[in-house]
XYZ file of C-alpha atoms in Angstrom:
635
model
C 54.506 -192.379 101.171
C 56.440 -189.350 102.322
C 54.749 -186.436 103.976
C 55.302 -182.742 103.516
C 57.487 -182.607 106.617
C 59.665 -185.458 105.430
C 58.456 -187.908 108.106
C 57.157 -191.337 107.159
C 53.453 -191.378 106.674
C 51.565 -192.746 109.653
C 48.164 -192.185 108.161
C 48.898 -194.668 105.394
C 48.136 -197.385 107.965
C 45.029 -195.620 109.179
C 42.691 -198.125 107.659
C 44.415 -200.898 109.615
C 44.545 -199.110 112.971
C 41.282 -197.229 113.383
C 38.353 -197.528 110.992
C 36.665 -194.128 111.249
C 33.230 -195.144 109.952
C 32.722 -198.191 112.195
C 34.875 -197.568 115.288
C 34.893 -193.799 115.791
C 31.911 -192.224 114.029
C 29.206 -194.161 115.995
C 30.942 -193.445 119.321
C 30.846 -189.657 118.798
C 27.145 -189.607 117.943
C 27.123 -190.478 114.244
C 25.030 -188.108 112.175
C 23.610 -186.626 115.320
C 22.090 -183.325 116.295
C 25.352 -181.387 116.323
C 26.421 -182.783 112.939
C 23.118 -181.682 111.412
C 23.533 -178.271 113.025
C 26.973 -177.794 111.442
C 25.753 -179.059 108.068
C 22.957 -176.463 108.023
C 25.436 -173.653 108.599
C 27.663 -175.060 105.843
C 24.869 -174.489 103.296
C 24.837 -170.691 103.695
C 28.309 -170.171 102.140
C 27.025 -171.931 99.026
C 24.248 -169.338 98.687
C 26.721 -166.450 99.060
C 29.225 -167.908 96.587
C 26.658 -168.607 93.852
C 25.164 -165.142 94.293
C 28.557 -163.567 93.598
C 29.323 -165.992 90.775
C 26.201 -165.262 88.711
C 26.365 -161.514 89.282
C 28.923 -161.672 86.482
C 26.070 -162.365 84.019
C 24.407 -159.043 84.855
C 27.702 -157.159 84.957
C 28.644 -158.168 81.395
C 25.180 -158.211 79.793
C 25.078 -156.065 76.670
C 21.935 -153.895 76.429
C 19.358 -154.972 73.870
C 19.604 -151.688 72.008
C 22.336 -149.068 71.847
C 23.710 -146.610 69.308
C 26.242 -143.809 68.974
C 25.477 -140.417 70.434
C 24.883 -137.964 67.552
C 27.762 -135.546 67.032
C 26.646 -132.042 65.858
C 30.141 -131.387 64.482
C 29.637 -134.093 61.862
C 26.429 -132.491 60.597
C 26.141 -129.625 58.053
C 26.478 -126.108 59.406
C 23.028 -125.227 58.087
C 21.392 -128.117 59.927
C 18.691 -127.044 62.363
C 17.584 -129.520 64.985
C 14.224 -127.822 65.387
C 13.192 -128.980 61.928
C 13.420 -132.683 62.904
C 11.740 -134.938 65.373
C 13.831 -137.063 67.741
C 13.572 -140.123 65.515
C 14.208 -138.088 62.386
C 17.316 -136.578 63.957
C 18.636 -140.066 64.808
C 17.891 -141.339 61.283
C 19.734 -138.357 59.801
C 22.772 -138.805 62.101
C 23.080 -142.607 62.376
C 23.054 -145.229 59.598
C 20.168 -147.646 59.506
C 20.978 -151.342 59.353
C 18.211 -153.462 57.857
C 16.836 -155.971 60.336
C 18.677 -154.604 63.397
C 17.761 -150.934 63.597
C 20.206 -148.102 64.078
C 23.873 -148.895 63.655
C 25.708 -149.662 66.888
C 29.118 -148.362 65.920
C 28.861 -145.769 63.105
C 27.746 -142.191 62.437
C 27.105 -140.187 59.290
C 29.560 -137.414 58.453
C 28.233 -134.705 56.070
C 30.028 -131.962 54.134
C 30.132 -128.701 56.040
C 28.517 -126.489 53.355
C 25.670 -128.880 52.545
C 22.239 -127.312 52.162
C 20.256 -130.232 50.695
C 19.118 -132.633 53.439
C 17.556 -135.333 51.255
C 18.498 -139.005 51.510
C 20.677 -138.921 48.394
C 23.181 -136.359 49.677
C 26.851 -137.467 49.746
C 27.972 -138.628 53.180
C 30.490 -141.014 54.729
C 30.444 -143.362 57.679
C 32.745 -142.842 60.646
C 33.128 -144.449 64.067
C 31.433 -143.097 67.151
C 33.011 -139.903 68.457
C 31.006 -138.976 71.566
C 30.153 -142.288 73.160
C 26.948 -144.323 73.128
C 23.370 -144.164 74.274
C 21.995 -147.351 75.857
C 18.660 -148.749 76.735
C 18.897 -150.251 80.204
C 20.258 -153.780 80.452
C 18.243 -156.592 82.007
C 17.623 -155.554 85.588
C 20.366 -152.905 85.696
C 20.533 -149.350 84.395
C 24.344 -149.442 84.359
C 26.812 -152.288 84.362
C 30.383 -153.134 83.411
C 29.580 -152.641 79.704
C 27.803 -149.292 79.911
C 30.174 -147.896 82.565
C 33.226 -148.109 80.303
C 31.580 -148.399 76.846
C 32.780 -151.922 76.108
C 31.085 -152.217 72.733
C 32.145 -152.141 69.102
C 35.962 -152.110 69.007
C 36.191 -152.758 72.787
C 33.711 -155.647 72.802
C 36.533 -158.168 73.248
C 37.034 -156.938 76.802
C 33.717 -158.477 77.884
C 34.588 -162.153 77.239
C 38.105 -161.364 78.434
C 36.669 -160.275 81.763
C 34.758 -163.539 82.076
C 37.857 -165.554 81.140
C 39.873 -163.726 83.804
C 37.118 -164.321 86.351
C 37.147 -168.059 85.561
C 40.957 -168.032 85.683
C 40.712 -166.752 89.232
C 38.395 -169.631 90.111
C 40.809 -172.131 88.538
C 43.745 -170.784 90.529
C 41.667 -170.675 93.712
C 40.539 -174.273 93.378
C 44.072 -175.539 92.806
C 45.928 -173.448 95.402
C 43.342 -173.185 98.156
C 42.377 -176.834 97.728
C 45.915 -177.844 98.601
C 45.878 -175.291 101.421
C 42.810 -177.010 102.891
C 44.826 -180.247 103.048
C 47.680 -178.488 104.869
C 45.918 -175.991 107.148
C 42.558 -177.682 107.555
C 39.013 -177.059 106.388
C 38.188 -174.379 108.953
C 41.340 -172.317 108.467
C 41.028 -172.537 104.693
C 37.415 -171.387 104.913
C 38.131 -168.452 107.221
C 41.049 -167.270 105.108
C 38.980 -167.461 101.911
C 35.889 -165.780 103.341
C 37.936 -162.909 104.809
C 39.764 -162.114 101.581
C 36.690 -162.567 99.377
C 34.738 -160.108 101.546
C 37.534 -157.564 101.396
C 37.880 -157.913 97.631
C 34.111 -157.700 97.184
C 34.080 -154.326 98.916
C 37.009 -153.192 96.761
C 35.135 -154.117 93.570
C 32.346 -151.704 94.541
C 34.722 -148.734 94.362
C 36.763 -149.770 91.307
C 37.209 -146.818 88.949
C 38.488 -148.434 85.744
C 37.920 -151.524 83.647
C 41.420 -152.862 84.365
C 41.052 -152.498 88.136
C 37.621 -154.116 87.983
C 39.051 -157.045 86.001
C 41.940 -157.642 88.410
C 39.757 -157.396 91.496
C 37.200 -159.807 90.071
C 39.986 -162.259 89.231
C 41.248 -162.140 92.808
C 37.773 -162.385 94.278
C 37.018 -165.393 92.078
C 40.026 -167.211 93.527
C 38.850 -166.567 97.083
C 35.245 -167.530 96.306
C 36.538 -170.843 94.992
C 38.221 -171.437 98.347
C 34.986 -170.683 100.214
C 33.001 -173.117 98.077
C 35.605 -175.881 98.209
C 36.297 -175.781 101.956
C 32.603 -175.715 102.903
C 31.817 -178.518 100.427
C 34.483 -180.822 101.875
C 33.747 -180.011 105.517
C 30.049 -180.719 104.952
C 30.759 -184.069 103.322
C 33.174 -185.286 105.999
C 30.570 -184.842 108.754
C 28.027 -187.177 107.135
C 27.600 -190.911 107.102
C 27.117 -192.763 103.770
C 23.270 -192.708 103.782
C 23.107 -188.906 104.205
C 25.982 -187.728 101.994
C 23.970 -187.380 98.783
C 21.008 -185.522 100.264
C 23.253 -183.111 102.127
C 25.142 -182.304 98.921
C 21.954 -181.884 96.882
C 20.372 -179.550 99.426
C 23.395 -177.298 98.977
C 22.538 -177.380 95.261
C 19.037 -176.114 96.068
C 20.612 -173.227 97.995
C 22.464 -172.375 94.783
C 19.202 -172.525 92.811
C 17.572 -170.145 95.316
C 20.434 -167.684 94.861
C 20.018 -167.786 91.077
C 16.257 -167.291 91.340
C 16.591 -164.280 93.647
C 19.363 -162.600 91.675
C 17.204 -161.026 88.880
C 14.887 -159.477 91.454
C 17.832 -158.154 93.446
C 19.290 -156.660 90.264
C 16.002 -154.889 89.483
C 15.927 -153.391 92.956
C 19.579 -152.326 92.910
C 19.528 -150.766 89.399
C 23.289 -149.942 89.390
C 26.121 -152.462 89.408
C 28.017 -151.042 92.441
C 24.878 -151.442 94.570
C 24.374 -154.988 93.297
C 27.986 -155.789 94.136
C 27.519 -154.404 97.648
C 24.366 -156.471 98.183
C 26.122 -159.618 96.891
C 29.053 -158.957 99.241
C 26.778 -158.584 102.283
C 26.283 -162.385 102.780
C 30.056 -162.833 102.669
C 30.445 -160.216 105.394
C 27.831 -161.999 107.512
C 29.789 -165.245 107.157
C 32.725 -163.567 108.905
C 30.817 -164.303 112.116
C 32.134 -167.882 111.768
C 35.457 -166.522 113.080
C 34.040 -165.999 116.572
C 31.440 -168.785 116.421
C 33.658 -171.843 116.177
C 30.854 -174.363 116.933
C 28.997 -173.499 113.709
C 31.999 -174.440 111.528
C 34.427 -176.664 113.470
C 37.477 -178.372 112.099
C 36.825 -181.712 110.451
C 37.670 -184.487 112.969
C 38.129 -186.928 110.097
C 40.870 -184.737 108.595
C 42.535 -184.313 112.002
C 42.760 -188.060 112.531
C 43.767 -188.793 108.912
C 46.706 -186.395 109.247
C 47.655 -187.924 112.632
C 46.940 -184.803 114.704
C 45.980 -186.985 117.639
C 45.607 -184.427 120.427
C 43.404 -182.110 118.337
C 41.410 -185.088 117.044
C 40.704 -186.328 120.563
C 39.485 -182.880 121.631
C 37.275 -182.718 118.543
C 35.805 -186.163 119.290
C 35.001 -185.094 122.832
C 33.263 -181.937 121.577
C 31.182 -183.838 119.020
C 30.271 -186.558 121.538
C 29.246 -184.007 124.167
C 27.129 -181.945 121.756
C 25.541 -185.117 120.352
C 24.677 -186.234 123.913
C 26.852 -189.345 123.681
C 28.859 -190.647 126.642
C 32.299 -191.839 125.521
C 32.717 -194.316 128.384
C 33.115 -198.051 128.644
C 30.684 -200.221 130.611
C 33.352 -201.713 132.908
C 35.969 -198.993 133.205
C 35.184 -195.338 133.769
C 37.941 -194.166 131.423
C 37.519 -192.948 127.875
C 38.113 -196.217 126.044
C 37.918 -194.843 122.499
C 40.524 -192.182 123.129
C 42.815 -194.727 124.764
C 42.477 -197.012 121.758
C 43.523 -194.126 119.503
C 46.648 -193.670 121.624
C 47.437 -197.371 121.335
C 46.845 -197.445 117.580
C 48.969 -194.409 116.767
C 51.487 -194.287 119.580
C 52.506 -191.422 121.796
C 55.281 -190.072 119.527
C 53.101 -189.776 116.420
C 53.832 -186.656 114.345
C 51.296 -184.934 112.043
C 51.725 -185.744 108.364
C 50.402 -183.707 105.437
C 50.089 -184.676 101.801
C 49.771 -182.813 98.514
C 48.395 -183.622 95.083
C 51.966 -184.020 93.813
C 51.965 -187.441 95.474
C 49.344 -188.597 92.975
C 52.242 -189.285 90.613
C 52.973 -192.385 92.692
C 49.382 -193.648 92.565
C 47.369 -195.361 89.866
C 43.750 -195.649 90.959
C 43.448 -192.201 92.582
C 45.084 -190.442 89.662
C 42.875 -192.306 87.168
C 39.684 -191.445 89.073
C 40.728 -187.802 89.344
C 41.451 -187.609 85.623
C 38.183 -189.258 84.545
C 35.987 -187.120 86.806
C 37.824 -183.969 85.718
C 37.075 -184.955 82.131
C 33.360 -185.534 82.789
C 32.990 -182.268 84.727
C 34.803 -180.401 81.926
C 32.297 -181.838 79.431
C 29.286 -181.130 81.650
C 30.117 -177.430 82.044
C 31.546 -176.817 78.568
C 28.723 -178.343 76.545
C 26.048 -176.278 78.303
C 26.995 -173.346 76.071
C 25.917 -175.365 73.024
C 22.447 -175.947 74.471
C 21.905 -172.429 75.843
C 22.831 -170.941 72.448
C 19.924 -172.851 70.927
C 17.684 -171.337 73.585
C 18.804 -167.862 72.492
C 17.890 -168.690 68.899
C 14.433 -169.853 70.020
C 13.779 -166.696 72.041
C 15.912 -163.549 72.352
C 14.420 -162.663 75.740
C 17.165 -162.789 78.377
C 14.884 -163.922 81.186
C 13.546 -166.850 79.131
C 16.943 -168.525 78.774
C 18.027 -167.517 82.291
C 15.080 -168.983 84.179
C 14.916 -172.036 81.914
C 18.532 -172.809 82.775
C 17.811 -172.364 86.507
C 14.734 -174.590 86.223
C 16.717 -177.374 84.550
C 19.302 -177.062 87.325
C 16.614 -177.619 89.960
C 15.238 -180.594 88.020
C 18.749 -182.028 87.769
C 19.080 -181.843 91.580
C 15.747 -183.611 92.029
C 16.720 -186.268 89.485
C 19.949 -186.997 91.344
C 18.160 -187.136 94.701
C 15.700 -189.817 93.585
C 18.036 -191.927 91.439
C 21.645 -191.908 92.635
C 21.127 -193.723 95.940
C 19.042 -196.350 94.180
C 21.045 -197.010 91.014
C 24.497 -195.940 92.187
C 26.842 -193.097 91.344
C 28.500 -194.729 88.378
C 25.264 -195.832 86.708
C 23.601 -192.390 86.845
C 26.825 -190.693 85.754
C 26.924 -193.041 82.770
C 23.253 -192.355 81.958
C 23.787 -188.569 82.145
C 26.776 -188.787 79.802
C 24.826 -190.903 77.291
C 21.832 -188.523 77.234
C 24.136 -185.504 76.932
C 26.019 -187.050 74.013
C 22.877 -188.172 72.186
C 21.192 -184.761 72.584
C 24.214 -182.907 71.239
C 24.663 -185.323 68.314
C 20.994 -185.046 67.339
C 21.179 -181.258 67.441
C 24.296 -181.316 65.278
C 22.842 -183.634 62.681
C 19.145 -182.687 62.559
C 18.799 -179.043 63.580
C 18.035 -177.885 60.052
C 15.405 -180.619 59.624
C 13.654 -180.237 62.972
C 10.989 -177.754 63.985
C 11.646 -175.140 66.629
C 9.756 -177.053 69.310
C 11.824 -180.219 68.859
C 15.045 -178.209 68.934
C 13.870 -176.615 72.170
C 13.046 -180.021 73.721
C 16.415 -181.503 72.764
C 18.190 -178.419 74.103
C 16.339 -178.577 77.427
C 16.981 -182.334 77.801
C 20.650 -181.852 76.948
C 20.958 -178.938 79.348
C 19.349 -180.928 82.176
C 21.550 -183.994 81.626
C 24.729 -181.904 81.316
C 23.966 -180.121 84.591
C 23.328 -183.479 86.261
C 26.623 -184.732 84.791
C 28.503 -181.755 86.224
C 26.950 -181.913 89.713
C 27.367 -185.671 90.039
C 30.978 -185.536 88.829
C 31.897 -183.088 91.601
C 30.049 -185.124 94.234
C 31.515 -188.407 92.980
C 35.029 -186.954 93.103
C 34.593 -185.837 96.704
C 33.600 -189.383 97.675
C 36.397 -191.343 95.993
C 39.304 -189.015 96.822
C 41.205 -189.730 100.085
C 40.786 -187.383 103.024
C 44.489 -186.489 103.160
C 44.372 -185.058 99.586
C 40.634 -184.477 99.158
C 40.998 -180.706 98.968
C 43.702 -180.751 96.307
C 42.096 -183.515 94.221
C 38.613 -182.010 94.308
C 40.191 -178.643 93.488
C 41.716 -180.132 90.338
C 38.363 -181.604 89.312
C 36.473 -178.345 89.893
C 39.194 -176.391 88.098
C 38.582 -178.555 85.019
C 34.917 -177.585 85.241
C 35.872 -173.895 85.229
C 37.958 -174.497 82.102
C 34.789 -175.787 80.442
C 32.892 -172.667 81.527
C 35.650 -170.431 80.146
C 35.487 -172.235 76.779
C 32.194 -170.482 75.990
C 33.853 -167.100 76.472
C 36.577 -168.127 74.050
C 33.861 -168.611 71.432
C 32.435 -165.171 72.161
C 35.928 -163.712 71.966
C 36.014 -164.931 68.350
C 32.470 -163.638 67.764
C 31.118 -167.234 67.752
C 33.249 -168.051 64.730
C 34.141 -171.512 66.026
C 30.768 -172.496 67.484
C 30.232 -175.493 65.200
C 33.699 -176.874 65.948
C 33.106 -176.258 69.659
C 29.881 -178.266 69.500
C 31.485 -181.123 67.559
C 34.411 -181.405 69.976
C 32.267 -181.496 73.104
C 29.790 -183.931 71.564
C 32.694 -186.250 70.727
C 34.059 -185.875 74.250
C 30.638 -186.788 75.685
C 30.631 -190.029 73.701
C 34.216 -190.781 74.749
C 33.395 -190.194 78.428
C 30.966 -193.139 78.342
C 33.930 -195.507 78.007
C 35.939 -193.731 80.703
C 33.138 -193.833 83.287
C 33.211 -197.640 83.207
C 36.630 -197.539 84.901
C 35.333 -195.713 87.990
C 34.616 -197.459 91.312
C 31.246 -197.361 93.020
C 31.053 -195.323 96.244
C 27.407 -195.926 97.181
C 27.045 -196.956 100.860
C 30.823 -197.114 101.224
C 32.949 -195.200 103.739
C 35.073 -192.322 102.586
C 38.704 -193.282 101.947
C 41.012 -191.540 104.395
C 44.554 -192.504 103.399
C 46.254 -192.901 100.055
C 46.235 -196.646 100.687
C 42.453 -196.585 101.088
C 42.109 -194.632 97.867
C 44.287 -197.094 95.972
C 42.275 -200.067 97.259
C 39.101 -198.930 95.471
C 38.165 -201.213 92.581
C 35.506 -200.873 89.943
C 32.527 -203.238 90.281
C 31.686 -205.688 87.479
C 29.695 -204.339 84.571
C 27.002 -207.002 84.847
C 25.833 -208.669 88.028
C 26.743 -212.352 88.051
C 24.900 -215.186 89.770
C 26.116 -215.903 93.241
C 26.332 -219.691 92.779
C 27.777 -219.704 89.292
C 31.346 -220.515 90.284
C 30.504 -222.334 93.509
C 32.429 -225.666 93.523
C 31.621 -227.556 96.760
C 34.394 -230.122 96.377
C 37.020 -227.420 96.091
C 35.524 -225.155 98.690
C 37.478 -224.996 101.926
C 36.315 -223.240 105.011
C 38.930 -220.855 106.360
C 40.028 -221.456 109.895
C 38.604 -218.985 112.339
C 41.350 -216.993 113.956
C 41.273 -216.641 117.712
C 43.072 -213.311 117.519
C 40.774 -210.316 117.582
C 42.557 -206.977 117.159
C 39.610 -205.077 118.667
C 39.668 -207.112 121.887
C 43.452 -206.882 122.023
C 43.343 -203.114 121.650
C 40.743 -202.833 124.388
C 42.810 -205.084 126.666
C 45.921 -203.000 126.144
C 44.108 -199.716 126.736
C 42.382 -201.034 129.861
C 45.660 -202.397 131.229
C 47.387 -199.066 130.656
C 44.675 -197.223 132.539
C 44.837 -199.639 135.456
C 48.611 -199.379 135.747
C 48.572 -195.586 135.633
C 46.000 -195.241 138.387
C 47.179 -194.229 141.862
C 44.353 -195.950 143.756
C 44.253 -199.566 142.587
C 41.301 -201.652 143.792
C 43.669 -204.323 145.097
C 47.225 -204.563 146.364
C 49.796 -207.145 145.384
C 51.349 -208.411 148.622
C 54.937 -209.714 148.677
C 55.636 -212.446 151.325
C 58.266 -211.580 153.900
C 59.498 -215.209 154.405
C 60.946 -217.515 151.731
C 58.751 -220.238 150.243
C 58.604 -223.585 151.935
C 60.015 -225.372 148.900
C 63.144 -224.294 147.128
C 63.249 -223.714 143.427
C 64.851 -227.076 142.695
C 62.436 -228.967 144.942
C 59.438 -227.298 143.396
C 60.652 -228.048 139.904
C 61.245 -231.765 140.651
C 57.826 -232.062 142.252
C 56.118 -230.479 139.275
C 57.900 -232.808 136.859
C 56.891 -235.828 138.911
C 53.244 -234.843 138.915
C 53.302 -234.299 135.142
C 54.851 -237.753 134.530
C 52.206 -239.387 136.728
C 49.405 -237.762 134.750
C 51.003 -238.890 131.495
C 51.227 -242.518 132.680
C 47.568 -242.470 133.702
C 46.528 -241.235 130.217
C 48.589 -243.974 128.484
C 47.101 -246.703 130.663
């Protein structure tokens, strides 16, 4: 496989030369104290990113009640405001819509010389002329909607803003994911966090709807880079038993951010202040620039891309901070580092890969496509369940906190089940429950009571959130290290497409909701068949090279008996090889160290006089002794 620099790929043989999980990871301390320290600091970016992501809900929330401002120029010249109460004045100026209250988008226009103010006077309806009056939105007195009056004829700009925001996330996942494979996890994180902080400050001072939209699009792209780089770096520092719990704890940080956000919005009152408060954690994360130990470069990525000198320095740092001595029992040299030199050679050049190389793969591309499909379903179908929650209760906080609660329950469900039953089994179960819940709601909503509809919606929402979270985690485990950023970026970008699909429905005023629900329910059923083609990554090391990723195979559907095909007569025991590559590598590294030392423990002396026997005499004597031994054995 060719690298980005045009050199032949050295890391494609990585699995043959140095097995990271068994040969390197234990020697640098494993999941030691320093690894846990770095993992803890990798959780904080998740809190900051989710806080900025869900601020968009409060920015675009339409107030529960709003109407046009009365225009005195549309009223009769003889009209006297003092003769009417406040409510009477509004009823005289604004049409009344049965079941919803005052009209949102229309005013009454009366003839100028009218003197009769009864209800039967001739009048016409016109659009708002002087703006709108709003009741405060949930938590905020002013937001994106009330700031620029994005209601009535300009309502389409609200879902458009959300679509643009999700478009920024899609572009960020794809571009910055590939950048993490080229520049590294730390550089990708620092670049993303710097630009997202700068753009977050710029959003606070935006003075028009267009500027706000463009800035939010750009900030979404950078936030995607922050999330992706921290997610990958966190995963690559863990061993197989701890990977799931570390990923799920980051999910609980996201839940905490969602729970705190309504209270923060109530305290801030105005959207620029909320934006400033949400940007503050991003600004605090800029301290990672000068505090390299809290977010170091991934040593696994350094070795997978054949950056040997940087990888060796990183191994030494991790071993020192984990209180591990990287020394051999017999020789005082650093045996592990010498073995790396032997395995890769001294003239090894760094090699970088991109997602474009997936065209030459089969297993990696298939896994990426299937997990993108399941994540797209998990995020897109949530709109169908949350819409049923809105029909059960119109209170904003009811649906908001219920969705956050199901997200926390989904994290707990994955924590207690995935390590026991495997990634593929729980992903399959989540897809089945999601599909059944959506199909039952489609077929039986009109026959079920409100409580049953609520239960099915909550169950479907919980399973779809579990499907989405597990798809992202599963993808990060089965994608090779050399293209993990780009591949996981593609998978997460598919999830953002599913989130943007709900805004497309709102853009059409929910005209295609039924078709949206049918399509995603059908996709959920179809995903059950696709999940069966995935491998199982439980208790397995992360693949590092493209060759490792291609060697992954799906396990059998049903467990077979161990002695079912055991035929003793045909069973042959393989011959044990005397060649051990580990011992050979150690011998070579030890020999190199001995030969390069200036003070050898012994000295090879060369005799000054010639040997007593010449070469020919010695040879004839040796042959004679060998023939004598042979005759003795024959006799």
